Amino acid sequence: MQDPFGRHISYLRVSVTDRCDLRCVYCMAEDMTFLPRKEVLSIEELDRLCSAFIRMGVRKLRLTGGEPLVRREIMSLIRLLSRHLVSGDLDELTLTTNGTQLAKHAEALAAAGVKRVNVSLDTLRPEAFKAITRWGDLDKVLEGLAAARRAGLKVKINTVALKGVNDGDVDDIVAWCGDQGFDIAFIEVMPMGDIGGERRLEQYWPLSKLRADLEQRWTLTDTNFQTGGPARYVDCAETGQRIGFITPMTHNFCESCNRVRVTCTGQLFMCLGQEDSADLRAALRSSEGDEKLEAAIREAIARKPKGHDFILDRRASNVAVSRHMSVTGG
């Protein structure tokens, strides 16, 4: 698959549920209304959809949410998709998780061919963690991370930079990741969905400033290392680990975008920061064959935009797109 700008689409992120067992302040409103079950793709539909993308050239597949590990029968889906790893048609099957369910699933994930996971963790202070997630238990996440290590899963920590919230924590997180053998990626907060009273302009902490703060303590060297995602990495001499920076606001990384996202309802978004989408659920449910599905995918890729429209401005609403990140998938 190739978009109008010559970029080959080889990376698919699929949300398997909009539900989550946390309510992070930058991601969700506290009182969320979740989708009716009938609107969400079944395990069989998710397998069929992902398999179509793999036939069409996707080599990396990431399962997201919400929190993917709260989806009923999620391991059945992962075991189904693992056949593409065995055949060689898929290079990597990964997931992004908040870590709360990792202790339960880490061994099964590794057995199914998952080699690494991204775990969202914004602070190592229990009370701050509870405040950011609204009711999360940090110990439960740390237990999950320990289980992931025992199972042989490679872990990357994703940390959202939140001004006035975790800006005093980043050195501790970097040091802890070094001790644990984890890479880390810092992420700028993105203007997606109404999150209630919190205003993202007050949350926003540009990673150029975060990196400058880190360089007061750590020796950071730019590297060409790539994982296929949007992070730009540096090597940290003192820890021996990599630190990534994902900067949708201060540096538009769209020129090399090789990915698309599908929501748990089967809506294909060609760009995280645009509202244009294609309804793949209708194509799935209107035919037992995949001709309509593949045609809908091709038509959508043909209109993938050059870049996103994210902007934070005091004069704007600070919501660039109406859907929450939990619906689209991280």
Tab-separated table of C-alpha atoms in Angstrom:
chain	number	residue	atom	x	y	z
A	1	MET	CA	0.000	0.000	0.000
A	2	GLN	CA	1.308	3.416	-0.966
A	3	ASP	CA	-0.278	6.765	-0.143
A	4	PRO	CA	-0.437	9.829	-2.446
A	5	PHE	CA	2.926	11.052	-1.096
A	6	GLY	CA	4.830	7.863	-1.847
A	7	ARG	CA	4.865	6.575	1.738
A	8	HIS	CA	4.489	2.809	2.053
A	9	ILE	CA	1.953	1.852	4.716
A	10	SER	CA	3.453	-1.044	6.650
A	11	TYR	CA	2.370	-0.321	10.246
A	12	LEU	CA	-1.170	-0.789	11.599
A	13	ARG	CA	-2.418	0.162	15.043
A	14	VAL	CA	-5.730	-1.409	16.009
A	15	SER	CA	-7.815	-0.466	19.018
A	16	VAL	CA	-9.560	-3.568	20.359
A	17	THR	CA	-11.673	-1.680	22.912
A	18	ASP	CA	-12.476	1.867	23.984
A	19	ARG	CA	-12.693	0.716	27.619
A	20	CYS	CA	-9.968	1.162	30.194
A	21	ASP	CA	-9.539	0.417	33.883
A	22	LEU	CA	-7.854	3.812	34.436
A	23	ARG	CA	-8.977	7.384	33.652
A	24	CYS	CA	-5.790	9.303	32.894
A	25	VAL	CA	-6.466	13.031	33.049
A	26	TYR	CA	-4.961	13.796	29.616
A	27	CYS	CA	-6.782	10.927	27.888
A	28	MET	CA	-10.295	10.546	29.287
A	29	ALA	CA	-12.993	12.353	31.154
A	30	GLU	CA	-13.674	10.837	34.568
A	31	ASP	CA	-17.245	9.908	33.686
A	32	MET	CA	-16.833	8.268	30.283
A	33	THR	CA	-19.651	6.836	28.172
A	34	PHE	CA	-18.416	3.709	26.438
A	35	LEU	CA	-19.603	2.183	23.197
A	36	PRO	CA	-22.403	-0.416	23.065
A	37	ARG	CA	-20.988	-3.900	22.525
A	38	LYS	CA	-22.757	-4.339	19.157
A	39	GLU	CA	-20.778	-1.413	17.717
A	40	VAL	CA	-17.429	-2.953	18.653
A	41	LEU	CA	-15.791	-5.415	16.271
A	42	SER	CA	-15.862	-9.032	17.393
A	43	ILE	CA	-12.676	-11.047	17.870
A	44	GLU	CA	-13.371	-12.784	14.554
A	45	GLU	CA	-13.894	-9.449	12.781
A	46	LEU	CA	-10.701	-8.033	14.261
A	47	ASP	CA	-8.759	-11.066	13.060
A	48	ARG	CA	-10.265	-10.784	9.583
A	49	LEU	CA	-9.529	-7.075	9.379
A	50	CYS	CA	-5.928	-7.381	10.596
A	51	SER	CA	-5.312	-10.323	8.267
A	52	ALA	CA	-6.504	-8.266	5.288
A	53	PHE	CA	-4.050	-5.498	6.126
A	54	ILE	CA	-1.237	-8.038	6.473
A	55	ARG	CA	-2.038	-9.463	3.037
A	56	MET	CA	-1.861	-5.917	1.700
A	57	GLY	CA	1.607	-5.212	3.065
A	58	VAL	CA	1.424	-4.432	6.796
A	59	ARG	CA	4.502	-5.859	8.519
A	60	LYS	CA	4.035	-4.459	12.039
A	61	LEU	CA	0.809	-4.716	14.026
A	62	ARG	CA	0.183	-3.025	17.364
A	63	LEU	CA	-2.913	-3.716	19.475
A	64	THR	CA	-4.105	-0.807	21.581
A	65	GLY	CA	-7.171	0.430	23.427
A	66	GLY	CA	-8.430	1.830	25.703
A	67	GLU	CA	-6.611	-0.850	27.580
A	68	PRO	CA	-6.321	-3.867	25.264
A	69	LEU	CA	-5.863	-6.414	28.049
A	70	VAL	CA	-9.292	-5.678	29.545
A	71	ARG	CA	-10.926	-6.885	26.308
A	72	ARG	CA	-12.641	-10.212	26.826
A	73	GLU	CA	-10.916	-13.018	24.871
A	74	ILE	CA	-8.004	-10.745	23.930
A	75	MET	CA	-5.584	-13.664	24.173
A	76	SER	CA	-7.690	-15.587	21.658
A	77	LEU	CA	-7.188	-12.742	19.188
A	78	ILE	CA	-3.452	-12.581	19.848
A	79	ARG	CA	-3.081	-16.334	19.365
A	80	LEU	CA	-5.030	-16.106	16.097
A	81	LEU	CA	-2.848	-13.280	14.813
A	82	SER	CA	0.348	-15.069	15.805
A	83	ARG	CA	-0.064	-17.388	12.803
A	84	HIS	CA	1.139	-14.500	10.645
A	85	LEU	CA	4.363	-14.392	12.666
A	86	VAL	CA	4.849	-18.105	12.088
A	87	SER	CA	4.245	-17.763	8.342
A	88	GLY	CA	6.637	-14.823	8.095
A	89	ASP	CA	3.956	-12.497	6.708
A	90	LEU	CA	4.178	-10.314	9.839
A	91	ASP	CA	7.441	-9.110	11.362
A	92	GLU	CA	6.121	-7.953	14.716
A	93	LEU	CA	3.014	-8.199	16.882
A	94	THR	CA	3.077	-5.818	19.846
A	95	LEU	CA	0.729	-3.969	22.156
A	96	THR	CA	0.504	-0.806	24.192
A	97	THR	CA	-0.820	-1.303	27.714
A	98	ASN	CA	-1.117	0.531	31.004
A	99	GLY	CA	0.416	-2.495	32.720
A	100	THR	CA	-2.400	-3.213	35.147
A	101	GLN	CA	-3.160	-6.604	33.583
A	102	LEU	CA	0.381	-7.611	32.629
A	103	ALA	CA	0.959	-9.841	35.643
A	104	LYS	CA	-1.936	-11.988	34.456
A	105	HIS	CA	-1.031	-12.110	30.756
A	106	ALA	CA	2.747	-11.672	30.355
A	107	GLU	CA	3.617	-15.365	29.983
A	108	ALA	CA	0.778	-15.998	27.526
A	109	LEU	CA	1.807	-12.976	25.454
A	110	ALA	CA	5.365	-14.255	25.189
A	111	ALA	CA	4.135	-17.753	24.308
A	112	ALA	CA	2.041	-16.276	21.478
A	113	GLY	CA	5.063	-14.622	19.893
A	114	VAL	CA	4.830	-11.111	21.330
A	115	LYS	CA	8.413	-9.935	21.850
A	116	ARG	CA	7.886	-6.506	23.354
A	117	VAL	CA	5.289	-4.233	24.877
A	118	ASN	CA	4.950	-0.504	25.421
A	119	VAL	CA	3.779	0.385	28.913
A	120	SER	CA	2.311	3.796	29.743
A	121	LEU	CA	3.771	5.120	33.017
A	122	ASP	CA	3.985	8.819	33.828
A	123	THR	CA	5.416	8.838	37.357
A	124	LEU	CA	6.967	6.550	39.967
A	125	ARG	CA	5.309	8.376	42.884
A	126	PRO	CA	2.245	6.389	44.071
A	127	GLU	CA	0.146	9.418	44.989
A	128	ALA	CA	0.979	11.247	41.773
A	129	PHE	CA	0.187	8.078	39.816
A	130	LYS	CA	-3.197	7.882	41.497
A	131	ALA	CA	-3.847	11.557	40.711
A	132	ILE	CA	-2.890	11.205	37.034
A	133	THR	CA	-4.890	7.987	36.536
A	134	ARG	CA	-7.638	9.072	38.958
A	135	TRP	CA	-7.630	5.726	40.818
A	136	GLY	CA	-4.702	3.629	39.634
A	137	ASP	CA	-2.478	1.472	41.848
A	138	LEU	CA	1.201	1.896	40.960
A	139	ASP	CA	2.199	-1.357	42.689
A	140	LYS	CA	-0.064	-3.310	40.346
A	141	VAL	CA	1.710	-1.828	37.322
A	142	LEU	CA	5.148	-2.524	38.801
A	143	GLU	CA	4.107	-6.140	39.415
A	144	GLY	CA	3.055	-6.352	35.772
A	145	LEU	CA	6.392	-4.970	34.611
A	146	ALA	CA	8.239	-7.506	36.740
A	147	ALA	CA	6.143	-10.281	35.194
A	148	ALA	CA	6.950	-8.971	31.711
A	149	ARG	CA	10.672	-9.117	32.460
A	150	ARG	CA	10.393	-12.669	33.803
A	151	ALA	CA	8.531	-13.700	30.645
A	152	GLY	CA	11.310	-12.284	28.484
A	153	LEU	CA	9.288	-9.417	27.033
A	154	LYS	CA	11.236	-6.317	26.037
A	155	VAL	CA	9.642	-3.254	27.618
A	156	LYS	CA	9.546	0.359	26.514
A	157	ILE	CA	8.029	2.897	28.897
A	158	ASN	CA	5.831	5.661	27.431
A	159	THR	CA	5.700	8.805	29.564
A	160	VAL	CA	3.439	11.739	28.714
A	161	ALA	CA	5.083	15.043	29.624
A	162	LEU	CA	2.710	17.019	31.847
A	163	LYS	CA	3.774	20.466	32.980
A	164	GLY	CA	3.272	20.988	36.682
A	165	VAL	CA	2.450	17.300	37.179
A	166	ASN	CA	5.432	15.089	36.421
A	167	ASP	CA	8.066	17.618	35.377
A	168	GLY	CA	9.966	16.874	38.580
A	169	ASP	CA	9.922	13.128	37.944
A	170	VAL	CA	11.713	12.674	34.646
A	171	ASP	CA	15.236	12.201	36.007
A	172	ASP	CA	13.981	9.541	38.410
A	173	ILE	CA	12.121	7.761	35.604
A	174	VAL	CA	15.198	7.790	33.363
A	175	ALA	CA	17.367	6.409	36.183
A	176	TRP	CA	14.797	3.716	37.027
A	177	CYS	CA	14.482	2.686	33.380
A	178	GLY	CA	18.260	2.318	33.271
A	179	ASP	CA	18.173	0.064	36.340
A	180	GLN	CA	15.369	-2.031	34.842
A	181	GLY	CA	16.846	-2.238	31.338
A	182	PHE	CA	13.872	-0.412	29.806
A	183	ASP	CA	13.971	2.133	26.998
A	184	ILE	CA	11.688	5.138	27.455
A	185	ALA	CA	9.836	7.523	25.155
A	186	PHE	CA	8.515	10.892	26.278
A	187	ILE	CA	5.357	12.099	24.517
A	188	GLU	CA	3.873	15.572	24.159
A	189	VAL	CA	0.236	15.824	25.189
A	190	MET	CA	-2.102	15.893	22.159
A	191	PRO	CA	-5.389	17.810	21.731
A	192	MET	CA	-7.776	14.876	21.352
A	193	GLY	CA	-11.232	14.666	22.900
A	194	ASP	CA	-12.955	16.621	25.656
A	195	ILE	CA	-11.296	15.719	28.962
A	196	GLY	CA	-13.460	17.849	31.205
A	197	GLY	CA	-12.047	20.562	33.426
A	198	GLU	CA	-8.393	19.967	32.545
A	199	ARG	CA	-7.073	22.350	29.896
A	200	ARG	CA	-4.340	20.875	27.733
A	201	LEU	CA	-2.632	24.224	27.268
A	202	GLU	CA	-1.822	24.125	30.973
A	203	GLN	CA	-0.684	20.477	30.680
A	204	TYR	CA	1.527	21.062	27.638
A	205	TRP	CA	5.274	20.731	28.201
A	206	PRO	CA	7.344	20.920	24.984
A	207	LEU	CA	9.888	18.140	24.733
A	208	SER	CA	12.561	20.559	23.580
A	209	LYS	CA	12.409	21.975	27.110
A	210	LEU	CA	12.227	18.504	28.666
A	211	ARG	CA	15.329	17.392	26.753
A	212	ALA	CA	17.216	20.519	27.825
A	213	ASP	CA	16.321	19.713	31.437
A	214	LEU	CA	17.517	16.103	31.036
A	215	GLU	CA	20.824	17.265	29.588
A	216	GLN	CA	21.610	18.995	32.864
A	217	ARG	CA	22.169	15.497	34.316
A	218	TRP	CA	22.458	12.988	31.464
A	219	THR	CA	24.763	12.708	28.440
A	220	LEU	CA	22.460	12.345	25.423
A	221	THR	CA	23.703	11.523	21.930
A	222	ASP	CA	21.470	11.553	18.836
A	223	THR	CA	21.086	8.207	17.092
A	224	ASN	CA	19.490	6.956	13.878
A	225	PHE	CA	17.790	4.083	15.725
A	226	GLN	CA	14.187	3.526	14.587
A	227	THR	CA	11.387	1.245	15.768
A	228	GLY	CA	8.996	2.105	12.933
A	229	GLY	CA	7.110	4.595	15.098
A	230	PRO	CA	7.377	8.393	15.350
A	231	ALA	CA	9.952	8.607	18.168
A	232	ARG	CA	13.347	10.173	17.589
A	233	TYR	CA	15.894	8.509	19.847
A	234	VAL	CA	19.024	9.447	21.742
A	235	ASP	CA	21.463	7.201	23.590
A	236	CYS	CA	21.895	7.909	27.294
A	237	ALA	CA	25.536	7.272	28.230
A	238	GLU	CA	24.966	6.880	31.953
A	239	THR	CA	22.127	4.310	31.759
A	240	GLY	CA	23.016	2.543	28.522
A	241	GLN	CA	19.378	2.807	27.415
A	242	ARG	CA	17.630	4.779	24.696
A	243	ILE	CA	15.396	7.780	25.274
A	244	GLY	CA	12.814	8.656	22.634
A	245	PHE	CA	10.972	11.908	22.012
A	246	ILE	CA	7.557	11.903	20.311
A	247	THR	CA	6.795	15.498	19.354
A	248	PRO	CA	3.520	15.953	17.462
A	249	MET	CA	3.282	19.560	18.613
A	250	THR	CA	6.819	20.984	18.408
A	251	HIS	CA	8.038	18.904	15.460
A	252	ASN	CA	5.676	17.540	12.847
A	253	PHE	CA	6.960	13.992	12.157
A	254	CYS	CA	4.473	13.312	9.368
A	255	GLU	CA	6.933	13.248	6.467
A	256	SER	CA	7.890	9.637	7.213
A	257	CYS	CA	4.506	8.390	8.465
A	258	ASN	CA	4.039	4.732	7.517
A	259	ARG	CA	1.039	3.938	9.725
A	260	VAL	CA	-2.719	4.028	9.926
A	261	ARG	CA	-5.118	3.352	12.797
A	262	VAL	CA	-8.346	1.393	13.093
A	263	THR	CA	-10.757	1.992	15.953
A	264	CYS	CA	-12.541	-0.764	17.824
A	265	THR	CA	-15.632	0.068	15.735
A	266	GLY	CA	-13.781	-0.497	12.467
A	267	GLN	CA	-13.218	3.133	11.516
A	268	LEU	CA	-9.947	3.533	9.640
A	269	PHE	CA	-8.187	6.815	10.379
A	270	MET	CA	-5.416	7.568	7.942
A	271	CYS	CA	-4.072	10.265	10.274
A	272	LEU	CA	-4.308	10.509	14.067
A	273	GLY	CA	-4.795	14.283	13.854
A	274	GLN	CA	-7.500	14.371	11.172
A	275	GLU	CA	-11.203	13.525	11.260
A	276	ASP	CA	-11.362	11.852	7.826
A	277	SER	CA	-12.046	8.117	8.136
A	278	ALA	CA	-13.327	5.064	6.278
A	279	ASP	CA	-15.962	2.662	7.588
A	280	LEU	CA	-14.408	-0.795	7.426
A	281	ARG	CA	-17.052	-2.323	9.703
A	282	ALA	CA	-19.680	-1.875	7.008
A	283	ALA	CA	-17.429	-3.619	4.503
A	284	LEU	CA	-16.745	-6.439	6.965
A	285	ARG	CA	-20.373	-7.036	7.828
A	286	SER	CA	-21.836	-6.721	4.333
A	287	SER	CA	-19.905	-9.574	2.775
A	288	GLU	CA	-18.348	-12.884	3.769
A	289	GLY	CA	-15.520	-12.278	1.299
A	290	ASP	CA	-12.851	-9.617	1.704
A	291	GLU	CA	-13.157	-7.904	-1.686
A	292	LYS	CA	-15.217	-4.998	-0.322
A	293	LEU	CA	-12.929	-4.693	2.708
A	294	GLU	CA	-9.762	-4.544	0.630
A	295	ALA	CA	-11.335	-2.057	-1.785
A	296	ALA	CA	-12.350	0.195	1.124
A	297	ILE	CA	-8.803	0.044	2.522
A	298	ARG	CA	-7.250	0.952	-0.832
A	299	GLU	CA	-9.653	3.853	-1.330
A	300	ALA	CA	-8.856	5.210	2.133
A	301	ILE	CA	-5.082	4.934	1.756
A	302	ALA	CA	-5.386	6.873	-1.500
A	303	ARG	CA	-6.548	9.897	0.489
A	304	LYS	CA	-4.126	9.730	3.416
A	305	PRO	CA	-3.183	13.373	4.131
A	306	LYS	CA	0.322	14.760	4.179
A	307	GLY	CA	0.158	15.662	7.867
A	308	HIS	CA	-1.928	16.365	10.938
A	309	ASP	CA	-3.549	19.587	12.138
A	310	PHE	CA	-2.619	19.464	15.829
A	311	ILE	CA	-2.246	22.905	17.393
A	312	LEU	CA	-2.530	24.292	20.898
A	313	ASP	CA	-3.528	27.925	21.145
A	314	ARG	CA	-5.091	29.995	23.921
A	315	ARG	CA	-7.643	31.261	21.395
A	316	ALA	CA	-8.656	27.744	20.345
A	317	SER	CA	-10.679	25.046	22.093
A	318	ASN	CA	-7.593	22.842	22.646
A	319	VAL	CA	-9.500	19.952	21.064
A	320	ALA	CA	-8.122	19.418	17.555
A	321	VAL	CA	-10.198	16.264	16.995
A	322	SER	CA	-13.368	15.339	18.859
A	323	ARG	CA	-12.636	11.656	19.507
A	324	HIS	CA	-10.671	10.562	22.556
A	325	MET	CA	-7.324	8.861	22.139
A	326	SER	CA	-8.879	5.829	23.868
A	327	VAL	CA	-11.265	5.443	20.907
A	328	THR	CA	-8.634	5.807	18.186
A	329	GLY	CA	-5.925	3.824	19.916
A	330	GLY	CA	-2.559	5.019	21.133
